[in-house]
PDB file of C-alpha atoms in Angstrom:
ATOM      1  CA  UNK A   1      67.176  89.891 106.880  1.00  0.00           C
ATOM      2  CA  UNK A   2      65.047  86.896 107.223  1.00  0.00           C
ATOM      3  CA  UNK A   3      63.317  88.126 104.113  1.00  0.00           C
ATOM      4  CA  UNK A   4      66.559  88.221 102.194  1.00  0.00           C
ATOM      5  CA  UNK A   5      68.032  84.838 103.459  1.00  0.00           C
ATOM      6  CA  UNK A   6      64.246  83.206 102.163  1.00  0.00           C
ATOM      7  CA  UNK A   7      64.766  85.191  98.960  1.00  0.00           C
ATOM      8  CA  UNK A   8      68.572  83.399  98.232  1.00  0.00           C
ATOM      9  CA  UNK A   9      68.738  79.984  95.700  1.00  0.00           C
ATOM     10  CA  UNK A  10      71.382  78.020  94.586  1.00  0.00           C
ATOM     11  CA  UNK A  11      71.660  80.478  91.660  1.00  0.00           C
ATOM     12  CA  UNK A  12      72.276  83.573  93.773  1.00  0.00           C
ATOM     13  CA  UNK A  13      75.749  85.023  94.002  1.00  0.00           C
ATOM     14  CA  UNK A  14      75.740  88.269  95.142  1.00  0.00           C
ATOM     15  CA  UNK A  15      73.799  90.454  97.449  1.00  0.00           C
ATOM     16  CA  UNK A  16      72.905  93.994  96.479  1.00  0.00           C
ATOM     17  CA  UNK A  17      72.820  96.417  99.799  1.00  0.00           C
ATOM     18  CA  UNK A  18      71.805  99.741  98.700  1.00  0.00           C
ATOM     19  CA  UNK A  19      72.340 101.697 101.990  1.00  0.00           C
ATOM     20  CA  UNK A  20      71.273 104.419 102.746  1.00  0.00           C
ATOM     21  CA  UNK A  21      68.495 104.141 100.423  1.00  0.00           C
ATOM     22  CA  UNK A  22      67.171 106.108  97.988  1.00  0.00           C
ATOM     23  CA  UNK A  23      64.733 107.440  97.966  1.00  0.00           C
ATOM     24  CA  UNK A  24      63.331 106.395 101.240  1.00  0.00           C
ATOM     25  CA  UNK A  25      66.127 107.222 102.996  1.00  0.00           C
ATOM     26  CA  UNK A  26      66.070 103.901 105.559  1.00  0.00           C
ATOM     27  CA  UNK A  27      69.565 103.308 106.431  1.00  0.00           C
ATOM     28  CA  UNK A  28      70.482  99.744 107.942  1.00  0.00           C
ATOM     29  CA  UNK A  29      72.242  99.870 111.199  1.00  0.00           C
ATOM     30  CA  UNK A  30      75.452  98.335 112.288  1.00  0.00           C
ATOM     31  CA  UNK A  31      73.107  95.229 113.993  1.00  0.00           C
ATOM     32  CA  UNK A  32      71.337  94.741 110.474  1.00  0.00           C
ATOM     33  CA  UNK A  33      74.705  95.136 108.603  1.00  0.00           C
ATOM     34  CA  UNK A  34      76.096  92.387 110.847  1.00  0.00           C
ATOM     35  CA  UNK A  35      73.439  90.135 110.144  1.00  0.00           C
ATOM     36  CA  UNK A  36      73.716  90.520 106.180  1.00  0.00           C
ATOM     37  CA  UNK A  37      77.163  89.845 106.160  1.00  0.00           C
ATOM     38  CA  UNK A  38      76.972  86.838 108.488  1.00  0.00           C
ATOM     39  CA  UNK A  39      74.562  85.658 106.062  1.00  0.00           C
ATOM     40  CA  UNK A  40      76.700  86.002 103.006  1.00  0.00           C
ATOM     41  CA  UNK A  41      79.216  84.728 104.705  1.00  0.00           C
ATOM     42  CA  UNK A  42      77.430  80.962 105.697  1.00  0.00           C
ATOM     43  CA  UNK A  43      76.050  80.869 101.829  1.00  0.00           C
ATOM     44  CA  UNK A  44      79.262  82.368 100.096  1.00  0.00           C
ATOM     45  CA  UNK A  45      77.846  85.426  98.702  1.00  0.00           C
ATOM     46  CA  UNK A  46      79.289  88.026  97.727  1.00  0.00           C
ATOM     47  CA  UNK A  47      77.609  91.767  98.869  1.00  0.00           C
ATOM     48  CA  UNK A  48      77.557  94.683  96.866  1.00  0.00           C
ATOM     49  CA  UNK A  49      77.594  97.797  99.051  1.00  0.00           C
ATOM     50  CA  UNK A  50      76.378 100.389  96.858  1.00  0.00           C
ATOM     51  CA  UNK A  51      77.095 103.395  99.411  1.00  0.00           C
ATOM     52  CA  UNK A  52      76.570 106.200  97.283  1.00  0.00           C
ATOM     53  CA  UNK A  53      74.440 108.071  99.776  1.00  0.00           C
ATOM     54  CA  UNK A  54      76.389 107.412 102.544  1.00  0.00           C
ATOM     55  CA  UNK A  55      76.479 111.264 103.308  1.00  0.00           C
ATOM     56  CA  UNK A  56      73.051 111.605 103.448  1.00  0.00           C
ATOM     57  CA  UNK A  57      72.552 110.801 106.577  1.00  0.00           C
ATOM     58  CA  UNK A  58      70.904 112.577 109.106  1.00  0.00           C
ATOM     59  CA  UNK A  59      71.347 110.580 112.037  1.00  0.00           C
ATOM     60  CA  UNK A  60      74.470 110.860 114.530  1.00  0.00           C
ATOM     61  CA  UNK A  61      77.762 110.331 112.741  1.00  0.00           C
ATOM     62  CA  UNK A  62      78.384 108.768 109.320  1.00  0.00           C
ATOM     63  CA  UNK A  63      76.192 106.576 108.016  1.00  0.00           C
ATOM     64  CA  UNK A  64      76.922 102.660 108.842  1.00  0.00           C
ATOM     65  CA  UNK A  65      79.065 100.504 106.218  1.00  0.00           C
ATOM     66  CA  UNK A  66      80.142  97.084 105.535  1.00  0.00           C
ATOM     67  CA  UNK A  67      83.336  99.074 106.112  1.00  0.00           C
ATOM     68  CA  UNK A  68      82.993  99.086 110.306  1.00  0.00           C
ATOM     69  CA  UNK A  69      82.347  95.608 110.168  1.00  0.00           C
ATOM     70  CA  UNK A  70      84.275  93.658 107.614  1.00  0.00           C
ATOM     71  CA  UNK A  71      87.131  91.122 107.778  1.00  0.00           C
ATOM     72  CA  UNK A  72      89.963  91.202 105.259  1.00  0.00           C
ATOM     73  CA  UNK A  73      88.751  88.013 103.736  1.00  0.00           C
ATOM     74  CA  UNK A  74      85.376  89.493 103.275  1.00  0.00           C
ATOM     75  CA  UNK A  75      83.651  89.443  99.597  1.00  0.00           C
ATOM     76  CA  UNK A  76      82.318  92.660  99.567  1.00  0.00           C
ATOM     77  CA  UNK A  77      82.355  95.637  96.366  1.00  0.00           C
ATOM     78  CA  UNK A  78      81.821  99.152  97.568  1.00  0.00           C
ATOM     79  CA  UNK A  79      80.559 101.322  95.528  1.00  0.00           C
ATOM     80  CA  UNK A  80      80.597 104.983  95.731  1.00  0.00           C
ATOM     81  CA  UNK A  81      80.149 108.292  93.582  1.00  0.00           C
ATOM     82  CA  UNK A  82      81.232 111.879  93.911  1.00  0.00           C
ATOM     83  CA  UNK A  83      77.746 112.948  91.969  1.00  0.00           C
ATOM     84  CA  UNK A  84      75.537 112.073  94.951  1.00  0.00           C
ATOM     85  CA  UNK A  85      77.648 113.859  97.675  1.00  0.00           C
ATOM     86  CA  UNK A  86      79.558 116.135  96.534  1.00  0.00           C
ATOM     87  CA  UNK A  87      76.530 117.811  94.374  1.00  0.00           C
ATOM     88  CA  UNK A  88      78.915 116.933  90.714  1.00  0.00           C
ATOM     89  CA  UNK A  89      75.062 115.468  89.176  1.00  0.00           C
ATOM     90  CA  UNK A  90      76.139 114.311  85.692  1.00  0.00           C
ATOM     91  CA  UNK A  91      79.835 113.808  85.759  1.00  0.00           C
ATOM     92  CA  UNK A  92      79.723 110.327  86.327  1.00  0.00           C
ATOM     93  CA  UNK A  93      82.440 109.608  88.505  1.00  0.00           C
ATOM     94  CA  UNK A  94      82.543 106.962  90.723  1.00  0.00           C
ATOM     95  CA  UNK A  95      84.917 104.373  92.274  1.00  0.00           C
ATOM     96  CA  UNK A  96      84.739 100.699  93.764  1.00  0.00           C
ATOM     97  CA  UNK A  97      86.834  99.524  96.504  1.00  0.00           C
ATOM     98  CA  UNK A  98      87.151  95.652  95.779  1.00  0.00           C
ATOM     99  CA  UNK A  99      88.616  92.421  97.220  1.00  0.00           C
ATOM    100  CA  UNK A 100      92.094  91.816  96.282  1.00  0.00           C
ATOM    101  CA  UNK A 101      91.329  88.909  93.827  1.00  0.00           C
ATOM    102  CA  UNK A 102      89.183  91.076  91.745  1.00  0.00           C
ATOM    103  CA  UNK A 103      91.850  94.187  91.880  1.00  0.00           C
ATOM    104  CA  UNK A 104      93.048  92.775  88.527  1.00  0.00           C
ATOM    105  CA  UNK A 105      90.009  92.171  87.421  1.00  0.00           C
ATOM    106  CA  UNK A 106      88.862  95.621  88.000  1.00  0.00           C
ATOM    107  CA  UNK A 107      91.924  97.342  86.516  1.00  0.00           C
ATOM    108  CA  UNK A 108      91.494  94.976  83.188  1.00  0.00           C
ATOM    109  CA  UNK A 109      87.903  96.693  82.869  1.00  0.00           C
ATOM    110  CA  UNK A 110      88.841 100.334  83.385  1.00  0.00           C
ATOM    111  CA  UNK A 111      91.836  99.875  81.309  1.00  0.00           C
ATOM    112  CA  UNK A 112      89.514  98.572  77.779  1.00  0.00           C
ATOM    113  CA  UNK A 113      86.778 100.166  78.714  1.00  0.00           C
ATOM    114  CA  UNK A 114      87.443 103.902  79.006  1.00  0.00           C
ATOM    115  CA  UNK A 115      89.866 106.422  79.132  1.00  0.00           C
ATOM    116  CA  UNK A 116      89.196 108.820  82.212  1.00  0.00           C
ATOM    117  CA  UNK A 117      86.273 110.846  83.296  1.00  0.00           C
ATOM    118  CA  UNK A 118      85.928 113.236  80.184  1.00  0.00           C
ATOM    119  CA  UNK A 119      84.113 110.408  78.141  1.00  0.00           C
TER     120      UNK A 119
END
């Protein structure tokens, strides 16, 4: 974490968690997690939780998310994918969970940008 916080300028705006990873599989724990998000939180950053491997983890329970720790207020995107998990390699199908003041943002996108999964 200490690596990350050096790493963060005036130009940063988002963090990008990738958790666990691929293809080490090193998956932060709740402690780590805590400390990322406390850290977004002083600089106002948002996080990117790219959890698409979240059920690849071999350890006891699920894997640890943003999700177990977050406030409502939080500025956090989760991203997920049924490819990864669910074994569906090239459909492409994925989803975000995002803050409430991007919701409209979100559905904007999906609505000029495609049309559904069969593109």
């Amino acid at each position: 974490v200490e690596k990350i916080a050096a790493a963060v300028t005036p130009r940063t705006k988002a963090l990008f968690i990738n958790t666990p990873s691929n293809p080490t599989g090193w998956t932060a724990d709740h402690e780590t997690l805590r400390a990322i998000l406390d850290l977004a939180r002083a600089k106002g950053l948002w996080i990117i939780a790219d959890e698409i491997y979240s059920l690849f983890h071999y350890g006891h329970g699920r894997a640890p998310s943003f999700l177990d720790i977050a406030e409502a207020e939080d500025r956090i995107l989760f991203v997920n994918s049924f490819s990864k998990n669910w074994a569906m390699t090239g459909w492409r199908v994925g989803w975000v969970k995002t803050h409430p003041s991007l919701q409209q943002v979100f559905e904007n996108l999906i609505q000029y940008s495609n049309s559904g999964v069969a593109q």
